[in-house]
PDB file of C-alpha atoms in Angstrom:
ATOM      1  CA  UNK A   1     -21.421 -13.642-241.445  1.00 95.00           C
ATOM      2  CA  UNK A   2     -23.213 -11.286-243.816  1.00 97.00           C
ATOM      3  CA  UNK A   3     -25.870  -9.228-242.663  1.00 98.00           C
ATOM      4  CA  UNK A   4     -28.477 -10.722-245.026  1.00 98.00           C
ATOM      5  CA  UNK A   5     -27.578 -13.960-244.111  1.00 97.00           C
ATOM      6  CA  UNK A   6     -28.603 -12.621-240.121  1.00 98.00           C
ATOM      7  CA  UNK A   7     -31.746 -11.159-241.783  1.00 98.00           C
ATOM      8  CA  UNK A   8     -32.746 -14.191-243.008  1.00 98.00           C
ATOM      9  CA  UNK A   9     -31.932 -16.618-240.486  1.00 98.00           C
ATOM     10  CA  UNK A  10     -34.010 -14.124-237.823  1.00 98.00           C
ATOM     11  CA  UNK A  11     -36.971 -14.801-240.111  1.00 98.00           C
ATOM     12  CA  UNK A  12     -36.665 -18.521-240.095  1.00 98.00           C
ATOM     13  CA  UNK A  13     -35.753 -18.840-236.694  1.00 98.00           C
ATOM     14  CA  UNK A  14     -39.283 -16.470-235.375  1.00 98.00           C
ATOM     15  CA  UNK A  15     -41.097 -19.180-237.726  1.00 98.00           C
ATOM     16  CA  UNK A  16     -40.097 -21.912-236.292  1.00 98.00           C
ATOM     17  CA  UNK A  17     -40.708 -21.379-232.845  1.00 98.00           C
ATOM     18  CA  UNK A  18     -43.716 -20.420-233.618  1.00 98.00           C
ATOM     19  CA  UNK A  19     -44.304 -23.643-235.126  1.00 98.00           C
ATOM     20  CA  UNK A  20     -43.962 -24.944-231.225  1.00 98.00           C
ATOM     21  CA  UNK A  21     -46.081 -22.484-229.903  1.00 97.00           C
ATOM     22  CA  UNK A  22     -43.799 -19.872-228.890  1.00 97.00           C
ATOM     23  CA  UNK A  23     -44.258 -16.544-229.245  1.00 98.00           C
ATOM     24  CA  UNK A  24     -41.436 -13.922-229.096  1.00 98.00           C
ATOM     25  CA  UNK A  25     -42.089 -10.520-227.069  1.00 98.00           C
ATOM     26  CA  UNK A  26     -42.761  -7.214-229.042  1.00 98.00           C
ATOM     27  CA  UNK A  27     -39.012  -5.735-228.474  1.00 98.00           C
ATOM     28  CA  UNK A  28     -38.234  -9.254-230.981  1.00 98.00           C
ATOM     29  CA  UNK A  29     -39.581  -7.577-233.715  1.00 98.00           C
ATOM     30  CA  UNK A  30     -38.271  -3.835-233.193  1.00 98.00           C
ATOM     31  CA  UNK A  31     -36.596  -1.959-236.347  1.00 98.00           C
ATOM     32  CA  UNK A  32     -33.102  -0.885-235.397  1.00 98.00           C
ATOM     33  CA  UNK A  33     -34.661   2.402-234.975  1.00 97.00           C
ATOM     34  CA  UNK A  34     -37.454   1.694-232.414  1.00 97.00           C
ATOM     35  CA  UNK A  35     -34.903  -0.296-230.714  1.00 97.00           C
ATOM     36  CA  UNK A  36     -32.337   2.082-230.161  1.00 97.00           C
ATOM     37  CA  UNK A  37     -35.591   4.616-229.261  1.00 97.00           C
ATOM     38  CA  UNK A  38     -36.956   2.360-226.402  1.00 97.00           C
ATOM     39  CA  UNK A  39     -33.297   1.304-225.103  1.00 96.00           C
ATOM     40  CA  UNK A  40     -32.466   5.247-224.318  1.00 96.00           C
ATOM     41  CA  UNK A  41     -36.106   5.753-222.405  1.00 97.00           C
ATOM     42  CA  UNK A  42     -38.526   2.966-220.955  1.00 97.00           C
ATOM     43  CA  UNK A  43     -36.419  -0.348-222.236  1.00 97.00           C
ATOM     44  CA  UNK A  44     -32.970   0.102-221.032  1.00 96.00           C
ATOM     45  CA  UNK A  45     -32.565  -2.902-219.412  1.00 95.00           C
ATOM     46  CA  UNK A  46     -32.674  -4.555-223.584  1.00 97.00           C
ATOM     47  CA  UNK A  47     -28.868  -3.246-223.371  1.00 96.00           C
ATOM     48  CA  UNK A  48     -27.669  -3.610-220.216  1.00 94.00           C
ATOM     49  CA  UNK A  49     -29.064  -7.069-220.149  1.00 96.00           C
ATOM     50  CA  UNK A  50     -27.899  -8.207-223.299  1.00 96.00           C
ATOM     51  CA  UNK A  51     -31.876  -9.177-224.080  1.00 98.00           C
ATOM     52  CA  UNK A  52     -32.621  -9.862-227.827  1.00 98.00           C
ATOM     53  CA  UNK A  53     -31.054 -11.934-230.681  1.00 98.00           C
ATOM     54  CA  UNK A  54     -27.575 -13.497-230.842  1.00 98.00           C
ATOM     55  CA  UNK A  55     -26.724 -15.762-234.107  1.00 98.00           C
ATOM     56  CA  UNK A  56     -23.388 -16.813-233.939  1.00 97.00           C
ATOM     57  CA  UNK A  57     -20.844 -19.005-236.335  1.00 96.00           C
ATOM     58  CA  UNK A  58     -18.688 -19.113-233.411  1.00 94.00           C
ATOM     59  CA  UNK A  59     -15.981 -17.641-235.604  1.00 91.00           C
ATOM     60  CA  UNK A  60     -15.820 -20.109-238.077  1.00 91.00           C
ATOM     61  CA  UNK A  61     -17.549 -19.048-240.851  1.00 92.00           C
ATOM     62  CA  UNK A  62     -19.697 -22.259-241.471  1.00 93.00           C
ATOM     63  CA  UNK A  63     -23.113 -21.095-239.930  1.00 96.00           C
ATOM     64  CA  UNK A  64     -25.153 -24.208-241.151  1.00 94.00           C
ATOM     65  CA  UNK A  65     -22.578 -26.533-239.704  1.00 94.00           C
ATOM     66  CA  UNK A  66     -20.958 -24.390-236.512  1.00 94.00           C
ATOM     67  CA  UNK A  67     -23.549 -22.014-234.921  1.00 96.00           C
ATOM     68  CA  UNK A  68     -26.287 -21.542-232.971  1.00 98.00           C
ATOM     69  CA  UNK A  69     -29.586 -18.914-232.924  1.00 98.00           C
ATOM     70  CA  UNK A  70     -30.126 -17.623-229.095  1.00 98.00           C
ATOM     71  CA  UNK A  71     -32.780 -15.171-228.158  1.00 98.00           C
ATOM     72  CA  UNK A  72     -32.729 -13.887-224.342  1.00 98.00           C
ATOM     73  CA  UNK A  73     -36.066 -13.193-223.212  1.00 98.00           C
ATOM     74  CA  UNK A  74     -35.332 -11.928-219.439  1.00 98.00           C
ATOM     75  CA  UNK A  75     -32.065 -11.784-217.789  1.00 98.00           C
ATOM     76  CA  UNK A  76     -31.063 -10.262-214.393  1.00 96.00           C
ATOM     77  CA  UNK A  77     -27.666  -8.881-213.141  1.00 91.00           C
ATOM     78  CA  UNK A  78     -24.727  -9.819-211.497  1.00 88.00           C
ATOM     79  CA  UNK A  79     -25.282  -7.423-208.309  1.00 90.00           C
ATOM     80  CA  UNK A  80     -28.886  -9.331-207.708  1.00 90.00           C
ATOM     81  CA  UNK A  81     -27.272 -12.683-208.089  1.00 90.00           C
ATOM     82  CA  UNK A  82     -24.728 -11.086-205.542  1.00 89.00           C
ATOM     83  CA  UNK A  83     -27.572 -10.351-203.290  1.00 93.00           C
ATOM     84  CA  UNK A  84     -29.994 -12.907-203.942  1.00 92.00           C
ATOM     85  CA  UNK A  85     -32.277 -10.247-204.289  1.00 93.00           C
ATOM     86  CA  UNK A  86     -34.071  -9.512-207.674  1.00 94.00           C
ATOM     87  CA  UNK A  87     -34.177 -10.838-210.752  1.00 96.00           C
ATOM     88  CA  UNK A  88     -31.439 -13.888-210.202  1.00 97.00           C
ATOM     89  CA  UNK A  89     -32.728 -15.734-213.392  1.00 97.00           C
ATOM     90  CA  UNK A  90     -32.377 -15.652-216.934  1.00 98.00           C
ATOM     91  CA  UNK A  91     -34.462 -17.368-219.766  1.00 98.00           C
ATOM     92  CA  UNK A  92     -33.205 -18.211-223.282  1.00 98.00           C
ATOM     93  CA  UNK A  93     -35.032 -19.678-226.629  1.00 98.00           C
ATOM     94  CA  UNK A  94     -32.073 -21.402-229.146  1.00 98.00           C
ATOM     95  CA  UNK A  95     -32.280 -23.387-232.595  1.00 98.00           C
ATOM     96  CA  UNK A  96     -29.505 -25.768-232.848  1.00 98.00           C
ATOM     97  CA  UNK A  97     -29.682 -27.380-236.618  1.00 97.00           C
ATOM     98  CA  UNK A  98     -29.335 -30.970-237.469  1.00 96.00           C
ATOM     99  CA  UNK A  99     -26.217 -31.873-236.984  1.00 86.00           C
ATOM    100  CA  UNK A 100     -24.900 -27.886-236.429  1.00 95.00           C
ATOM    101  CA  UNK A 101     -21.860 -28.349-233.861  1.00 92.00           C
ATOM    102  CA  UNK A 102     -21.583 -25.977-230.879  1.00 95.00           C
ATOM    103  CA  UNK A 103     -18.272 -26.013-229.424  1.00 95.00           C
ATOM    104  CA  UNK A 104     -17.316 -27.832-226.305  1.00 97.00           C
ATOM    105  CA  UNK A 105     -17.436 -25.297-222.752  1.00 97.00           C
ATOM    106  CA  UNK A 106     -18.557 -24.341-219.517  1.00 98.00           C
ATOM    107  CA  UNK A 107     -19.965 -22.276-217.050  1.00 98.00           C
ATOM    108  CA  UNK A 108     -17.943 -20.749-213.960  1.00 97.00           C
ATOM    109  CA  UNK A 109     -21.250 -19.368-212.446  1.00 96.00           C
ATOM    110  CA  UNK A 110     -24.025 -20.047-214.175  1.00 97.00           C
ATOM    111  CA  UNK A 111     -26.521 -23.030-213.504  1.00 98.00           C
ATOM    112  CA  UNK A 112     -28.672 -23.814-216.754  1.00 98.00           C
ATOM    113  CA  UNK A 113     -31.593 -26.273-217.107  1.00 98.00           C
ATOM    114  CA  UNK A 114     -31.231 -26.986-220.914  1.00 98.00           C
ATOM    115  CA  UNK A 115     -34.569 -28.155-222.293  1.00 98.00           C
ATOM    116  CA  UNK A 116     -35.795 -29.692-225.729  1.00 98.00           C
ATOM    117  CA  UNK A 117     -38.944 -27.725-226.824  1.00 98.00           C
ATOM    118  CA  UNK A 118     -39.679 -29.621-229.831  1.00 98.00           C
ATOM    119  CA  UNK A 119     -38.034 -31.037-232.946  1.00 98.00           C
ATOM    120  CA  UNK A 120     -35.347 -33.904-233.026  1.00 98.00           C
ATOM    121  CA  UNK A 121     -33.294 -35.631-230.690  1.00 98.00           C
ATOM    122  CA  UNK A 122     -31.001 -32.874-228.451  1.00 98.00           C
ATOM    123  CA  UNK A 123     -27.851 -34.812-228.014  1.00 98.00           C
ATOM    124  CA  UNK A 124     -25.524 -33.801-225.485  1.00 98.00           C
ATOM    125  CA  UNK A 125     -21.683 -34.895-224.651  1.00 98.00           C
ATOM    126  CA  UNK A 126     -20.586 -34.519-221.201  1.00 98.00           C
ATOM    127  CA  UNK A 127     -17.109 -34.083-218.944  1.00 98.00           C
ATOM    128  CA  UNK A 128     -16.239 -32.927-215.594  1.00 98.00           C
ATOM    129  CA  UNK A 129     -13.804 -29.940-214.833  1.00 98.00           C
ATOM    130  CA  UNK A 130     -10.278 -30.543-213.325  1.00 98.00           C
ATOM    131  CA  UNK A 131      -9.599 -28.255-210.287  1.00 97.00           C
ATOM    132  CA  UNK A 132      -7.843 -26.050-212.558  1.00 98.00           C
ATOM    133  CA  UNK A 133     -11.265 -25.757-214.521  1.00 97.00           C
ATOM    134  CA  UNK A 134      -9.960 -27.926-217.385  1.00 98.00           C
ATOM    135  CA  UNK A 135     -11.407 -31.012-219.122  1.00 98.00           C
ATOM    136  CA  UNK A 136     -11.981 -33.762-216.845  1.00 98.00           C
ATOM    137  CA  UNK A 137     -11.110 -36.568-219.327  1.00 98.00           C
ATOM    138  CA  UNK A 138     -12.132 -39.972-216.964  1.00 98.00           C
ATOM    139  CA  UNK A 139     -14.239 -39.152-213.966  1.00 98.00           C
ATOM    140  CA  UNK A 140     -17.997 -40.047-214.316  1.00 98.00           C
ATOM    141  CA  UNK A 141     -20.704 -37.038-214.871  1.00 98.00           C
ATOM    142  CA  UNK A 142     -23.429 -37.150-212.509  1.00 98.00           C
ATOM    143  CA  UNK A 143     -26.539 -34.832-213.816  1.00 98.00           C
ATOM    144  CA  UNK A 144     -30.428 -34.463-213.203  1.00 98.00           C
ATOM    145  CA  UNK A 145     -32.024 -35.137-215.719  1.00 98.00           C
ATOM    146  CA  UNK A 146     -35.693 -34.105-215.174  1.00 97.00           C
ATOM    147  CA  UNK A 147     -35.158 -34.708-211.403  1.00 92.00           C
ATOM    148  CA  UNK A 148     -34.227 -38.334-212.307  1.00 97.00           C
ATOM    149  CA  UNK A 149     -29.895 -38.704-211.110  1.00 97.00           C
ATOM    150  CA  UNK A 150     -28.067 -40.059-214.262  1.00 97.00           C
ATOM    151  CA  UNK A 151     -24.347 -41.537-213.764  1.00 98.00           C
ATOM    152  CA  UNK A 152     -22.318 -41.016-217.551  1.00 98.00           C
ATOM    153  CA  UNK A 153     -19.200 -42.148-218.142  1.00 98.00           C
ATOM    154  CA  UNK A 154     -16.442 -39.110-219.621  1.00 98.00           C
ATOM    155  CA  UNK A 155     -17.247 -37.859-222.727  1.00 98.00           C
ATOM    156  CA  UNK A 156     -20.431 -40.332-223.300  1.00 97.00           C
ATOM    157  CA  UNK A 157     -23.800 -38.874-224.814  1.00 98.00           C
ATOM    158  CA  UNK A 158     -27.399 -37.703-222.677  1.00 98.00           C
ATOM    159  CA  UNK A 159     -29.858 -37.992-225.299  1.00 98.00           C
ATOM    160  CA  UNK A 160     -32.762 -35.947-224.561  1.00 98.00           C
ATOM    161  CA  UNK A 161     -35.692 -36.389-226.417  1.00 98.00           C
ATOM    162  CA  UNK A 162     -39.035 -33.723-226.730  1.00 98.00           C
ATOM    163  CA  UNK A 163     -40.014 -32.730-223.143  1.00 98.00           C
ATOM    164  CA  UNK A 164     -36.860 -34.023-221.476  1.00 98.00           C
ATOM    165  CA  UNK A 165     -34.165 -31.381-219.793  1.00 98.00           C
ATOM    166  CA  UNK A 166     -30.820 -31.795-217.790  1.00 98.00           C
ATOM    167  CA  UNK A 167     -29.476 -29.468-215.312  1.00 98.00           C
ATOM    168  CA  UNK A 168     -25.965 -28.485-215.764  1.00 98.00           C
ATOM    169  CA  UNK A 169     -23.683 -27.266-212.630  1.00 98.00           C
ATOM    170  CA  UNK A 170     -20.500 -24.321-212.822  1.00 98.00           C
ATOM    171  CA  UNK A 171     -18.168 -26.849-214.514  1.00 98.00           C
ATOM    172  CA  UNK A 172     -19.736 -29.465-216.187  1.00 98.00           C
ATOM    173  CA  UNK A 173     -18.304 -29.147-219.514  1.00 98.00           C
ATOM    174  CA  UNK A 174     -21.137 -29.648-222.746  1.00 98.00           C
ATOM    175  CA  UNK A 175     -21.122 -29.727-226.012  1.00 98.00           C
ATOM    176  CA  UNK A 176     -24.570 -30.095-228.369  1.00 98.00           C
ATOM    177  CA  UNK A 177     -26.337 -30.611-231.188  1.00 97.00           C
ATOM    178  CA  UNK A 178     -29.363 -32.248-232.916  1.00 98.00           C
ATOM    179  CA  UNK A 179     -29.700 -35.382-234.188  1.00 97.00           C
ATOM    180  CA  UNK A 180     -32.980 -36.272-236.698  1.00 98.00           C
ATOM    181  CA  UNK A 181     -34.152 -32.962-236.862  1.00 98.00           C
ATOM    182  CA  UNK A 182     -33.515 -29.118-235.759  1.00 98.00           C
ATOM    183  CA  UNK A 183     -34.122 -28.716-231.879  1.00 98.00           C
ATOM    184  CA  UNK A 184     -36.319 -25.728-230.359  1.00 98.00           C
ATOM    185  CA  UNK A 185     -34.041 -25.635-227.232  1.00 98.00           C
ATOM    186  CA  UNK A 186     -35.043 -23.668-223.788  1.00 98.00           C
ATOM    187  CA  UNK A 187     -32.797 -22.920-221.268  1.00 98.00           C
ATOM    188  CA  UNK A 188     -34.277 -21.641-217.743  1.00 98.00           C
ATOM    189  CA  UNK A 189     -30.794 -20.644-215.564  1.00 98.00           C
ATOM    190  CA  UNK A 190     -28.972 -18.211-213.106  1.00 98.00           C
ATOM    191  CA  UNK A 191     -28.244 -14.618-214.744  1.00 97.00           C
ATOM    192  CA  UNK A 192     -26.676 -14.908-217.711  1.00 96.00           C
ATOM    193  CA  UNK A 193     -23.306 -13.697-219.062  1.00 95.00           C
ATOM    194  CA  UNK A 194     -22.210 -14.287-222.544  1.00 94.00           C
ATOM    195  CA  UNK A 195     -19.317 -11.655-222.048  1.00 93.00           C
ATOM    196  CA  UNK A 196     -17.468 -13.522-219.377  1.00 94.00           C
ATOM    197  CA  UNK A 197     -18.699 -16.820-218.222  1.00 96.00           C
ATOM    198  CA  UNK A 198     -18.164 -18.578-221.175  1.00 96.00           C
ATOM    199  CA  UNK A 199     -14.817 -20.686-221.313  1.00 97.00           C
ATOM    200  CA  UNK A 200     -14.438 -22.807-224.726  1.00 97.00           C
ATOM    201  CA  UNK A 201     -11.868 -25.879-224.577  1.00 96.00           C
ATOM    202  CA  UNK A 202     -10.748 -24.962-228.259  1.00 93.00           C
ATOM    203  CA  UNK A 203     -10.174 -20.896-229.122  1.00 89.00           C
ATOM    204  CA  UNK A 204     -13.340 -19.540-230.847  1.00 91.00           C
ATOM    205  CA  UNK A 205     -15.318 -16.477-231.034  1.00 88.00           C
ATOM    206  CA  UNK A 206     -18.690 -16.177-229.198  1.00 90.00           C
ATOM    207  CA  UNK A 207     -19.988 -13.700-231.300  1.00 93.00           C
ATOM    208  CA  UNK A 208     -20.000 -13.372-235.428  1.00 92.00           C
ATOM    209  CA  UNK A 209     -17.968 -10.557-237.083  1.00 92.00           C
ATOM    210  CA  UNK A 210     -21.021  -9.131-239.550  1.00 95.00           C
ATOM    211  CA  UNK A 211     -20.353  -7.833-242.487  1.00 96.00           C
ATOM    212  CA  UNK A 212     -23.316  -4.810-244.044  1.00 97.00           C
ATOM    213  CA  UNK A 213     -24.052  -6.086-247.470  1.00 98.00           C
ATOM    214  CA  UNK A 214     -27.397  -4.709-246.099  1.00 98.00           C
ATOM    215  CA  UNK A 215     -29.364  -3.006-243.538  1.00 98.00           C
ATOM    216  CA  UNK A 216     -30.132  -4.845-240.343  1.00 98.00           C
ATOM    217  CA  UNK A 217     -33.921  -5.886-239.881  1.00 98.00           C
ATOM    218  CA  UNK A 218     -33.341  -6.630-236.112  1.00 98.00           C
ATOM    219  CA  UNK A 219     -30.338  -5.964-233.942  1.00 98.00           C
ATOM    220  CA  UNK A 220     -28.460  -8.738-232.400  1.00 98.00           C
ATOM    221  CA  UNK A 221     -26.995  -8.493-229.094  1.00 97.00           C
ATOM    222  CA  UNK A 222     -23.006  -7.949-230.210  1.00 96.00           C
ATOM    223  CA  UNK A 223     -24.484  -4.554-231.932  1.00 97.00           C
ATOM    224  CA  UNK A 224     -25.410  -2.544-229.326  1.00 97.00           C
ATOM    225  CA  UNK A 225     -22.631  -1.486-228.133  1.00 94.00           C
ATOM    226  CA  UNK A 226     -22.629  -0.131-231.631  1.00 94.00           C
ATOM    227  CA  UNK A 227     -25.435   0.675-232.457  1.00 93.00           C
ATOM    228  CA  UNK A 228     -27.225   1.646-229.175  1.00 92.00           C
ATOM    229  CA  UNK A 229     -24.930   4.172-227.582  1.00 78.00           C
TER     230      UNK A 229
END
């Protein structure tokens, strides 16, 4: 992806949850400068947590069609979800376009209520793992949705519309995307670990190689170890 397409998707993306209601926090809106400033004295826990923006084309280089825009808000660490002590909990915002694919996976840790904030229809399609963690092609998915129980056969869709959620286990296998119109998504889970809990049935890349055709506005999350040492 090119840098000024990151700008200007970071742009959109703040202006459209705020069309919901939602504001960002102030380290949203930090120059790469300030950032890297606050991250070596009163906000280290921006890098080690992995808080901030995260656009990704998943490798693919089709953005509007393959991608998603994430922003983690709060996130705690492995050794308090170890403990139970702590912070145990993450929070996300995402934008998934109409009709933008995001690839099929699952979680080996992580529990994730997955909520649609606003917008269109959040469509999601659904497997179980094998015991080898694989795709569970036949048995039947059985997920809250909302504290309701809902039975889905392999592979069928949960439609979710504005308000509604589902609460995905370790192992339930999801892909998503929106259907009508783009989807505000929230997602309210365990801590969070985009380096090593994700596991994609089809090879891709979880972050976007950038290419600097310009300056950054805002850091994403794959720069800091960059950009933030």
């Amino acid at each position: 992806m090119l840098r000024s397409e990151v700008n200007a998707i970071i742009e959109k993306s703040d202006a459209f949850m705020r069309s919901f209601g939602f504001v960002l926090p102030p380290f949203a809106y930090w120059r790469p400068d300030e950032l890297k400033a606050h991250a070596a004295t009163d906000s280290p826990s921006i890098r080690d947590a992995r808080l901030g923006w995260d656009i990704t084309d998943f490798g693919k280089g089709r953005f509007e069609s393959y991608g998603l825009v994430l922003f983690t808000l709060r996130n705690g660490t492995s050794d308090a979800l170890g403990t139970g002590q702590g912070m145990v909990y993450a929070e996300k915002l995402m934008i998934t376009a109409k009709d933008q694919a995001n690839p099929l996976h699952r979680h080996a840790v992580k529990t994730e209520d997955i909520i649609n904030r606003g917008g269109g229809t959040l469509v999601l399609q659904m497997y179980n793992s094998l015991a080898d963690g694989s795709v569970d092609e036949h048995s039947d998915v059985v997920v809250a949705t909302d504290a309701r129980l809902r039975r889905l056969t392999a592979g069928s869709l949960l439609k979710l519309a504005p308000g509604e959620s589902v609460t995905l286990l370790p192992g339930n296998w999801h892909a998503f995307w929106a259907e009508g119109a783009d989807v505000l998504i929230g997602e309210v889970s365990t801590v969070n670990d985009d380096l090593t809990d994700n596991y994609f049935r089809e090879p891709v890349g979880r972050f976007s190689t950038i290419q600097e055709d310009t300056a950054p506005n805002h850091l994403l999350v794959s720069d800091y170890d960059t950009w933030l040492k």
